[in-house]
CSV table of C-alpha atoms and ligand atoms in Angstrom, one decimal:
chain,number,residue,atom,x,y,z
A,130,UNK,CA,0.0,0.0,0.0
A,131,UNK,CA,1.1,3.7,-0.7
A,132,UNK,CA,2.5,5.8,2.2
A,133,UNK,CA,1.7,9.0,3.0
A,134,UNK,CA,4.6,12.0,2.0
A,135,UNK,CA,6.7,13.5,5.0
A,136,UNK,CA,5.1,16.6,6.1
A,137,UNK,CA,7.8,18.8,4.5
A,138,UNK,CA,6.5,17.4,1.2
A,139,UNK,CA,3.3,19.7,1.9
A,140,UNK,CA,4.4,22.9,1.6
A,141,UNK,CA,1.0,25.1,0.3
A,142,UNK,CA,-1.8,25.3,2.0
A,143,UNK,CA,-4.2,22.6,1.0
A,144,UNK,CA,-7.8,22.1,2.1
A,145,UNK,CA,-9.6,18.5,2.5
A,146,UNK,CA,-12.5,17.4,4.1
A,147,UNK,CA,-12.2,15.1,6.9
A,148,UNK,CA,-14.2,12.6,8.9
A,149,UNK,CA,-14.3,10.3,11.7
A,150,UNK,CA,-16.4,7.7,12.1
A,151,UNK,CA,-17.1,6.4,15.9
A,152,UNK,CA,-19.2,4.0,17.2
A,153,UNK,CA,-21.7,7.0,18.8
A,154,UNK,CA,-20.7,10.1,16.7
A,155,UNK,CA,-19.4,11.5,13.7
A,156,UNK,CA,-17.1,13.8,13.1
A,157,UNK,CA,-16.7,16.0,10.2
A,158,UNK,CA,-14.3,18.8,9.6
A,159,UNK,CA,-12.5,21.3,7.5
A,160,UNK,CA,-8.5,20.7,7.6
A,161,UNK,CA,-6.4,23.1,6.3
A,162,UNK,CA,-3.0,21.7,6.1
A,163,UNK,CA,0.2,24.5,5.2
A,164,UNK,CA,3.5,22.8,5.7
A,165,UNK,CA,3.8,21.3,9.0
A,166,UNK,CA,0.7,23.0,10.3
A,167,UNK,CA,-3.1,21.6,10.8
A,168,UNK,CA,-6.0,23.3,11.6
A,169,UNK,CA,-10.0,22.8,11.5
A,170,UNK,CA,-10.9,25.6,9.9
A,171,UNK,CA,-15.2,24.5,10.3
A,172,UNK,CA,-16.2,21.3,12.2
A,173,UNK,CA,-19.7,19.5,12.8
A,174,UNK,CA,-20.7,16.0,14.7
A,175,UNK,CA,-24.1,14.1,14.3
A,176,UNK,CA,-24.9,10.8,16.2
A,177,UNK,CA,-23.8,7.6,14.6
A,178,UNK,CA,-27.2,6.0,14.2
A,179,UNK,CA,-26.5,1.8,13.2
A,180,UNK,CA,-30.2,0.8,12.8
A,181,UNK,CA,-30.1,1.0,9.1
A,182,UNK,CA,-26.4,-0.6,8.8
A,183,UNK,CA,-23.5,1.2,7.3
A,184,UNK,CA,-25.7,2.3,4.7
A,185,UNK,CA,-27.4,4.9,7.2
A,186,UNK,CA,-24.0,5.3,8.4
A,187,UNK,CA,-22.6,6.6,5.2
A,188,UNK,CA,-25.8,8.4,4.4
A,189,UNK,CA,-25.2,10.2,7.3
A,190,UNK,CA,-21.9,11.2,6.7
A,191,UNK,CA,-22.5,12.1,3.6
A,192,UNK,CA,-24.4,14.9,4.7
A,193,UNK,CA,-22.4,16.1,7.6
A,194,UNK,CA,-19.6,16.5,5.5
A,195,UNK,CA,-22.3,18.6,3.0
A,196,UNK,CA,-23.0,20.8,6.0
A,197,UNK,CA,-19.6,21.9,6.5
A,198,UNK,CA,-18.7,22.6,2.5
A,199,UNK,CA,-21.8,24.4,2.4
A,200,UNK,CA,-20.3,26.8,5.8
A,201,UNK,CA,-17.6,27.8,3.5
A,202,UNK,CA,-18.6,28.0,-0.2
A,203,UNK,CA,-15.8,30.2,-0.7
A,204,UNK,CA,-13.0,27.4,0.3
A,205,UNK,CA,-12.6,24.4,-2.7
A,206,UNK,CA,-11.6,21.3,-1.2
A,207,UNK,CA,-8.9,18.9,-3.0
A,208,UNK,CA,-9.9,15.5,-1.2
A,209,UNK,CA,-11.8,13.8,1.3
A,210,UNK,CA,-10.3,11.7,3.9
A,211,UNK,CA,-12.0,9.5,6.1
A,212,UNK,CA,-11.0,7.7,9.3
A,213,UNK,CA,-13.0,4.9,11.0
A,214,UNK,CA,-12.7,1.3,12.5
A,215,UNK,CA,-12.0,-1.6,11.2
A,216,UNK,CA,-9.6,-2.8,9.0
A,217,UNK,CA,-9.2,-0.9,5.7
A,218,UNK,CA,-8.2,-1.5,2.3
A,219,UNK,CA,-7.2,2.1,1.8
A,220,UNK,CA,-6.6,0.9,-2.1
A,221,UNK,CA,-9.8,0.3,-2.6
A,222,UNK,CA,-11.6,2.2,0.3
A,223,UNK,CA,-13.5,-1.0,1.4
A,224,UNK,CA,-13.9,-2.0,5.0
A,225,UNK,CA,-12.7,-5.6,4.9
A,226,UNK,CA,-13.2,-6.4,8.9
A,227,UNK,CA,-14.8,-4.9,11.4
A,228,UNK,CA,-16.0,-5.7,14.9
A,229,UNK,CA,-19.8,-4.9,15.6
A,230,UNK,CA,-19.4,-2.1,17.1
A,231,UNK,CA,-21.7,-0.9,13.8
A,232,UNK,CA,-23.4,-3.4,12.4
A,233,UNK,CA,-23.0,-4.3,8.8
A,234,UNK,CA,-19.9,-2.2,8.5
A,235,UNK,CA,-17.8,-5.0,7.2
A,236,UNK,CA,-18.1,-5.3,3.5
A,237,UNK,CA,-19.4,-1.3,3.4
A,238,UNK,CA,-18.0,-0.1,0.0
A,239,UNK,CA,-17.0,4.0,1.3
A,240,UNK,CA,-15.0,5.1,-1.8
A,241,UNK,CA,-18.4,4.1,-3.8
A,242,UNK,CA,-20.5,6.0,-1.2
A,243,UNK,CA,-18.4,9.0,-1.6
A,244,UNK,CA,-17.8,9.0,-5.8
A,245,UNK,CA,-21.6,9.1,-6.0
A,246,UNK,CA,-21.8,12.4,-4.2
A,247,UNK,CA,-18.4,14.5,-4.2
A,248,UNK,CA,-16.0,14.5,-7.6
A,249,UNK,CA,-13.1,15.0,-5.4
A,250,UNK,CA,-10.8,12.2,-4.5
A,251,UNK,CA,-11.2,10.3,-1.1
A,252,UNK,CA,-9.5,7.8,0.6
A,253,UNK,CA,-10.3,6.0,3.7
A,254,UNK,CA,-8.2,4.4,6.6
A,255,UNK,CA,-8.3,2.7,9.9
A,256,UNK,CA,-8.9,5.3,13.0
A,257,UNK,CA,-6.4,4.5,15.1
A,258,UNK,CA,-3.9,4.5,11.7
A,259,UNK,CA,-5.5,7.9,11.3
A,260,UNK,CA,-4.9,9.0,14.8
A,261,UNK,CA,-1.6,7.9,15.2
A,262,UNK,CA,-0.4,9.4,11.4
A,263,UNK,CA,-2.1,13.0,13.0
A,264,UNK,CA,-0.4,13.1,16.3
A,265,UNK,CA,2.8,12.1,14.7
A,266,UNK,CA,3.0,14.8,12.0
A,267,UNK,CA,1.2,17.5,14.0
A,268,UNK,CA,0.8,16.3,17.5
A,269,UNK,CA,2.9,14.5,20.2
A,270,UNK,CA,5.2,12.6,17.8
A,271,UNK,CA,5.9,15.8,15.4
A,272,UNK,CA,9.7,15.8,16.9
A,273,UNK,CA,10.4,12.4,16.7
A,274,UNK,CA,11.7,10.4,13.5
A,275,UNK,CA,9.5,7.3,14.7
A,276,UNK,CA,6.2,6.6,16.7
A,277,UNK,CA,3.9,4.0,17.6
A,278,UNK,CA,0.6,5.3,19.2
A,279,UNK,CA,-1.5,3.4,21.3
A,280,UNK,CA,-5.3,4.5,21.5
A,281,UNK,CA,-7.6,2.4,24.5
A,282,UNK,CA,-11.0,3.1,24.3
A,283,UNK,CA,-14.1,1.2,23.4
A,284,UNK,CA,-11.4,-1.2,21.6
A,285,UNK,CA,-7.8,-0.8,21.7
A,286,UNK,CA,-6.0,0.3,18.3
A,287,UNK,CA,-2.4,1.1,17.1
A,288,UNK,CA,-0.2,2.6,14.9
A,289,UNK,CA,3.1,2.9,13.7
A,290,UNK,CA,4.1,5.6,11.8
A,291,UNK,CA,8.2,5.9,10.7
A,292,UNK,CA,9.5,9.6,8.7
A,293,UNK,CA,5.9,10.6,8.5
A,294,UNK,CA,5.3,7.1,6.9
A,295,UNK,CA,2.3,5.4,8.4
A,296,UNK,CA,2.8,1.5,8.3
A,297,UNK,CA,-0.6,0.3,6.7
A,298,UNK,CA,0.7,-3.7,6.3
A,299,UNK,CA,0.1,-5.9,3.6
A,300,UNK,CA,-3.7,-6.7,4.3
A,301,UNK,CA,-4.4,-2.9,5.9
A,302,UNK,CA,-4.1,-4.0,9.6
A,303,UNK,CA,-0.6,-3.6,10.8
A,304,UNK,CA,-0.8,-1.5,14.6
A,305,UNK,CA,-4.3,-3.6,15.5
A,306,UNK,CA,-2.6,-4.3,18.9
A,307,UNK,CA,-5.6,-4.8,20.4
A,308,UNK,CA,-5.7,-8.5,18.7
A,309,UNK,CA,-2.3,-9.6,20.6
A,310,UNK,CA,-3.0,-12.6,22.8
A,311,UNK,CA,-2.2,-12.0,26.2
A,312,UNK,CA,-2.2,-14.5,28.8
A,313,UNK,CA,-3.8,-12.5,31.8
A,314,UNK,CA,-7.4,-12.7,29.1
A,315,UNK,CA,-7.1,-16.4,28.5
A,316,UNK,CA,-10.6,-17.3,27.5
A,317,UNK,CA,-11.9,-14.3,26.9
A,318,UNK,CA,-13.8,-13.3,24.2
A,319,UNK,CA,-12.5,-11.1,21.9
A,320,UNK,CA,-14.8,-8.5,19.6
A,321,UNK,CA,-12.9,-9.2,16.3
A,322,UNK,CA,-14.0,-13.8,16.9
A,323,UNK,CA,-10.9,-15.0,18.7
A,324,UNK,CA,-10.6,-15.4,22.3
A,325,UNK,CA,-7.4,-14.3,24.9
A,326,UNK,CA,-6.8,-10.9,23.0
A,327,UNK,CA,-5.7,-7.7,25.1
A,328,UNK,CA,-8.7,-5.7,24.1
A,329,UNK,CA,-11.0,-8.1,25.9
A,330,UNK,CA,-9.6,-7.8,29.0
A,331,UNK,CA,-8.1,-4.4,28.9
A,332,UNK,CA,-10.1,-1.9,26.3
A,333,UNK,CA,-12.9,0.2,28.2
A,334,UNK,CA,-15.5,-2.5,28.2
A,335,UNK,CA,-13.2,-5.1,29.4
A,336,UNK,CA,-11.7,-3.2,32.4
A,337,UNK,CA,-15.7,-2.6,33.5
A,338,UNK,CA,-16.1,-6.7,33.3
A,339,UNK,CA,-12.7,-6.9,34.8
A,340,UNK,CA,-14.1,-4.4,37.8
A,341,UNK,CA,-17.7,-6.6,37.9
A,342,UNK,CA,-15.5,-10.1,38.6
A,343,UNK,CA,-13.9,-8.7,41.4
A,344,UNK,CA,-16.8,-7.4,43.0
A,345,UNK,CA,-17.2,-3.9,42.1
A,346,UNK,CA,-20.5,-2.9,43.3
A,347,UNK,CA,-23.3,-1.8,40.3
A,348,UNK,CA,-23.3,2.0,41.2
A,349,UNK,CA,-19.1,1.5,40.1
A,350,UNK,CA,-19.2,-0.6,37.2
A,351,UNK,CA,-22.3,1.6,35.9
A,352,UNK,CA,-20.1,2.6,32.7
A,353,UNK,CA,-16.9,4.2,32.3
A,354,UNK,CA,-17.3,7.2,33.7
A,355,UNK,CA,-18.7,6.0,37.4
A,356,UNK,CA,-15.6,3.5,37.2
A,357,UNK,CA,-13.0,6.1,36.5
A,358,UNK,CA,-14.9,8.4,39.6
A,359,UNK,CA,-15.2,5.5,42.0
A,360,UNK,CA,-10.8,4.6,41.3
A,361,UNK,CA,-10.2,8.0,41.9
A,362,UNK,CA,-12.0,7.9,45.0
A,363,UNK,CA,-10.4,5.3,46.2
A,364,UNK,CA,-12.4,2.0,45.2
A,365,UNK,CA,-10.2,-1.0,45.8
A,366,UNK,CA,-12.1,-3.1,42.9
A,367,UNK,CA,-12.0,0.0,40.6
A,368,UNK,CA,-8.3,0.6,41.0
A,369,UNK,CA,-7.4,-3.0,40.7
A,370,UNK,CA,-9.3,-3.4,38.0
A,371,UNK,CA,-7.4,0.0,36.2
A,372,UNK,CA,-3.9,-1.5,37.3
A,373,UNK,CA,-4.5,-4.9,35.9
A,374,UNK,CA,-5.5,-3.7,32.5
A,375,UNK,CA,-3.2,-1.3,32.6
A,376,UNK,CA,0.0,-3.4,33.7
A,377,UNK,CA,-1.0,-5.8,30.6
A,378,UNK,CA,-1.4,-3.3,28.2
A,379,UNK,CA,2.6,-1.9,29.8
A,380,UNK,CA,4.1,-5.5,28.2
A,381,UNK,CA,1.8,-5.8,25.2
A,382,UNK,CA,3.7,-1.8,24.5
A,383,UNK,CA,7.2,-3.4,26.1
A,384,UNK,CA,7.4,-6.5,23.8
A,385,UNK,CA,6.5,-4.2,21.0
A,386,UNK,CA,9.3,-2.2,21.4
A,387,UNK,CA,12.0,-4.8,22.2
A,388,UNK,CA,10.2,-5.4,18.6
A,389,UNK,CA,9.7,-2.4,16.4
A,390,UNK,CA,12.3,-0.1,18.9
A,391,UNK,CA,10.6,3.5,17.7
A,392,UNK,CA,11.5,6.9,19.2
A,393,UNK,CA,8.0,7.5,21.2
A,394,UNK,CA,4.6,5.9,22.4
A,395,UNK,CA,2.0,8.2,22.5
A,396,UNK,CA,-1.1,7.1,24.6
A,397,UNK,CA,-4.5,8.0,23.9
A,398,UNK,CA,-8.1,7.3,24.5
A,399,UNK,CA,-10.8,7.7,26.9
A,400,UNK,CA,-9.1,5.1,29.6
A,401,UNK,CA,-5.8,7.2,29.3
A,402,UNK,CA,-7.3,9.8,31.2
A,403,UNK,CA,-9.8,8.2,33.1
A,404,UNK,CA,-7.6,7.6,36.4
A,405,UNK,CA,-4.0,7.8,37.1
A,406,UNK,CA,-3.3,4.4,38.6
A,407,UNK,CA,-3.9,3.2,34.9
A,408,UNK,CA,-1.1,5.5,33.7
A,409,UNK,CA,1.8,4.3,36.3
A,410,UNK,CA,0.2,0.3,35.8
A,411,UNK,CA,1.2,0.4,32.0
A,412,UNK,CA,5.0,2.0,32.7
A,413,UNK,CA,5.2,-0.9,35.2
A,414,UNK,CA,4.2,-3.3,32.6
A,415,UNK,CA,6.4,-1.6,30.1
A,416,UNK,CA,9.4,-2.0,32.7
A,417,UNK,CA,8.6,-5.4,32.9
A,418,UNK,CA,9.2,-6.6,29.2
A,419,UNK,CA,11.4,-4.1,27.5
A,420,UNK,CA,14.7,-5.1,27.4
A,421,UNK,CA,17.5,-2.9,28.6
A,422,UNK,CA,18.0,-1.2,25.4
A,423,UNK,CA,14.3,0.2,24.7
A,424,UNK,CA,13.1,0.2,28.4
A,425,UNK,CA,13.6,4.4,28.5
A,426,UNK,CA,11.5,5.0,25.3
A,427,UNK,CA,9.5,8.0,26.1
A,428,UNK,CA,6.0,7.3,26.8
A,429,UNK,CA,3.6,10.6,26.2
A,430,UNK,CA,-0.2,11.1,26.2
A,431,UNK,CA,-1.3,12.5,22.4
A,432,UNK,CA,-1.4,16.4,22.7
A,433,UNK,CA,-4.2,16.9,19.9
A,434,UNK,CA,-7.3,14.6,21.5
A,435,UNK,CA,-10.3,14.0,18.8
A,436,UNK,CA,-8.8,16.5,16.4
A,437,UNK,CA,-5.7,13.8,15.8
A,438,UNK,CA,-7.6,11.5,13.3
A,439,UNK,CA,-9.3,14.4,11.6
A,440,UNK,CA,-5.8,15.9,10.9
A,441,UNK,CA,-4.4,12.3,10.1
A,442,UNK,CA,-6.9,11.4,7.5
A,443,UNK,CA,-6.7,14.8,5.8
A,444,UNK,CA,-3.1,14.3,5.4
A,445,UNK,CA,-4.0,10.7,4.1
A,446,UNK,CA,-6.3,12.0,1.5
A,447,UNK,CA,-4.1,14.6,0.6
A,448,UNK,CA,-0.7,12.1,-0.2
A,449,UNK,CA,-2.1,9.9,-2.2
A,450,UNK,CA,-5.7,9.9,-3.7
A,451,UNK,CA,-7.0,7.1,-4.8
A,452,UNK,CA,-9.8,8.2,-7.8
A,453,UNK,CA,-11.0,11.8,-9.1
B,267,BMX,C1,-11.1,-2.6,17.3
B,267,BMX,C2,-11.2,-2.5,15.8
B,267,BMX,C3,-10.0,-1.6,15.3
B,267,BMX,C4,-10.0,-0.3,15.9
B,267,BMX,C5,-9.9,-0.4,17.5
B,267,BMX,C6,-10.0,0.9,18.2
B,267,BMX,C7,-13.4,-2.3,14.6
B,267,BMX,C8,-14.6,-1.6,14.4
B,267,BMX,N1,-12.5,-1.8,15.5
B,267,BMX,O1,-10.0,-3.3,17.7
B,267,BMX,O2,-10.1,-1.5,13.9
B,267,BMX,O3,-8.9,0.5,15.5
B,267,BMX,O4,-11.0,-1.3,17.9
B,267,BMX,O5,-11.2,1.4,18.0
B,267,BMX,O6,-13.2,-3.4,14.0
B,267,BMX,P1,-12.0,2.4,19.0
B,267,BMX,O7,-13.4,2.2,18.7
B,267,BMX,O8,-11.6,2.2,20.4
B,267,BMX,O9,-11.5,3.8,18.6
């Protein structure tokens, strides 16, 4: 698959269209990208609604995206660029596996979606490829030659991204970290159909069922948010629950880099900042199974939040269009 240009390749201003696809929202945007710069010039969410499939899906970002041209007639776009999960064929901008975290979204044909209503180029990739290919070119990893990012939230994705160079992988899913197999979830289901992989037991819906098996009470394991309040409170189960996923989520990041050995790890997602136990857990884990040589890799939390995959997928779209 085609990489993206080093940022220096960009060197007039260019404006794309961006969007990010979640599992509850979507996020369109207007990226102007100068040189090493990024910013959202116009920006507008609507709820991901899955009742009608990915078709309803794509409807719907259709016309976000029409809503935020239409806020700047003036401003021409060259491409679109869309992030979302899954794994991608960014050749072909077709979603070729996907958990269900939207139903029917394996299989969904964007790049046809998109040609029938825009005549600019677009080009599609994974989120967390798109996240991680923002923060390094404009975020956290901008002064560093290498980066692998490493996003926990309602799954657990990854990136590498080397020069500006996002590593797609021959099939489109190199960075899906999430799908390691980790002792500590042995028998645990996995989203993607396999069992024992670190986003069952340590993504944000696994450290809740994590928290539930070790008694949390209901109140607690509620949902994320009553979690994160109860560890910082001082919940035993809550903070247990944060340290175990987080201490197995550390090795998954230290084996990597006694494997890949880049310059930075940039954390992100909604458990990175959801209590600070988590935080210290993964270093210890890290500790534990880097050798010698990678073990003082900086480890930094991504500086440019939800904007990161916007910025990463405009740059995508922008390097390398795949039709006009
Ligand atoms: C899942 C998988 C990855 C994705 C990761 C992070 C789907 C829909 N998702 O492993 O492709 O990168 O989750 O996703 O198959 P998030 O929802 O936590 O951002």
């Amino acid at each position: 698959m085609q990489s993206p240009p080093h940022r220096d390749d960009v060197a007039t201003p260019h404006n794309v269209a961006a969007l990010d696809i979640g599992g509850t929202k979507i996020n369109a945007a207007l990226v102007r990208i100068s040189g090493t710069d990024a910013e959202i010039i116009e920006s507008a969410t609507t709820p991901t609604v899955t009742s009608d499939g990915s078709d309803g899906v794509l409807a719907a970002a259709i016309q976000v995206t029409k809503e935020v041209l239409a806020s700047h007639p003036d401003i021409t776009i060259e491409a679109i660029g869309m992030s979302a999960g899954g794994v991608i064929d960014s050749a072909r901008g077709v979603v070729t596996h996907a958990t269900d975290t939207i139903p029917g979204w394996k299989g969904a044909d964007l790049a046809a979606a998109f040609a029938a209503e825009f005549s600019v180029p677009f080009r599609a990739l994974n989120d967390a490829h798109a996240h991680g290919l923002g923060e390094a070119l404009f975020g956290a990893g901008r002064d560093y030659h290498s980066m692998m990012m490493v996003a926990v939230g309602t799954g657990i994705g990854g990136s590498i991204v080397t020069n500006g160079s996002l590593l797609q992988g021959s099939h489109g899913a190199a960075g899906h970290l999430g799908h390691i197999g980790v002792s500590e979830a042995e028998g645990l289901e996995c989203t993607c159909g396999r069992t024992g992989h670190i986003e069952a037991l340590a993504s944000g819906p696994g450290i809740l069922r994590l928290a539930k098996k070790l008694n949390a009470s209901d109140a607690v394991t509620k949902d994320g948010r009553c979690l994160a309040r109860a560890a910082g409170e001082g919940d035993a189960a809550a903070q247990e629950a944060y340290r175990t996923a987080g201490f197995a989520t550390g090795r998954v990041i230290g084996s990597l880099l006694n494997t890949i050995d880049v310059d930075l790890v940039t954390l992100a997602g909604g458990v990175t900042e959801a209590y600070s136990g988590w935080l210290d857990a993964v270093k210890q884990g890290v500790a534990h199974d880097a050798m010698d040589v990678v073990a003082s890799t900086p480890i930094a939390t991504a500086t440019r939040g939800s904007q990161a995959a916007l910025l990463g997928a405009a740059a995508f779209a922008l390097s390398s269009p795949m039709s006009d």
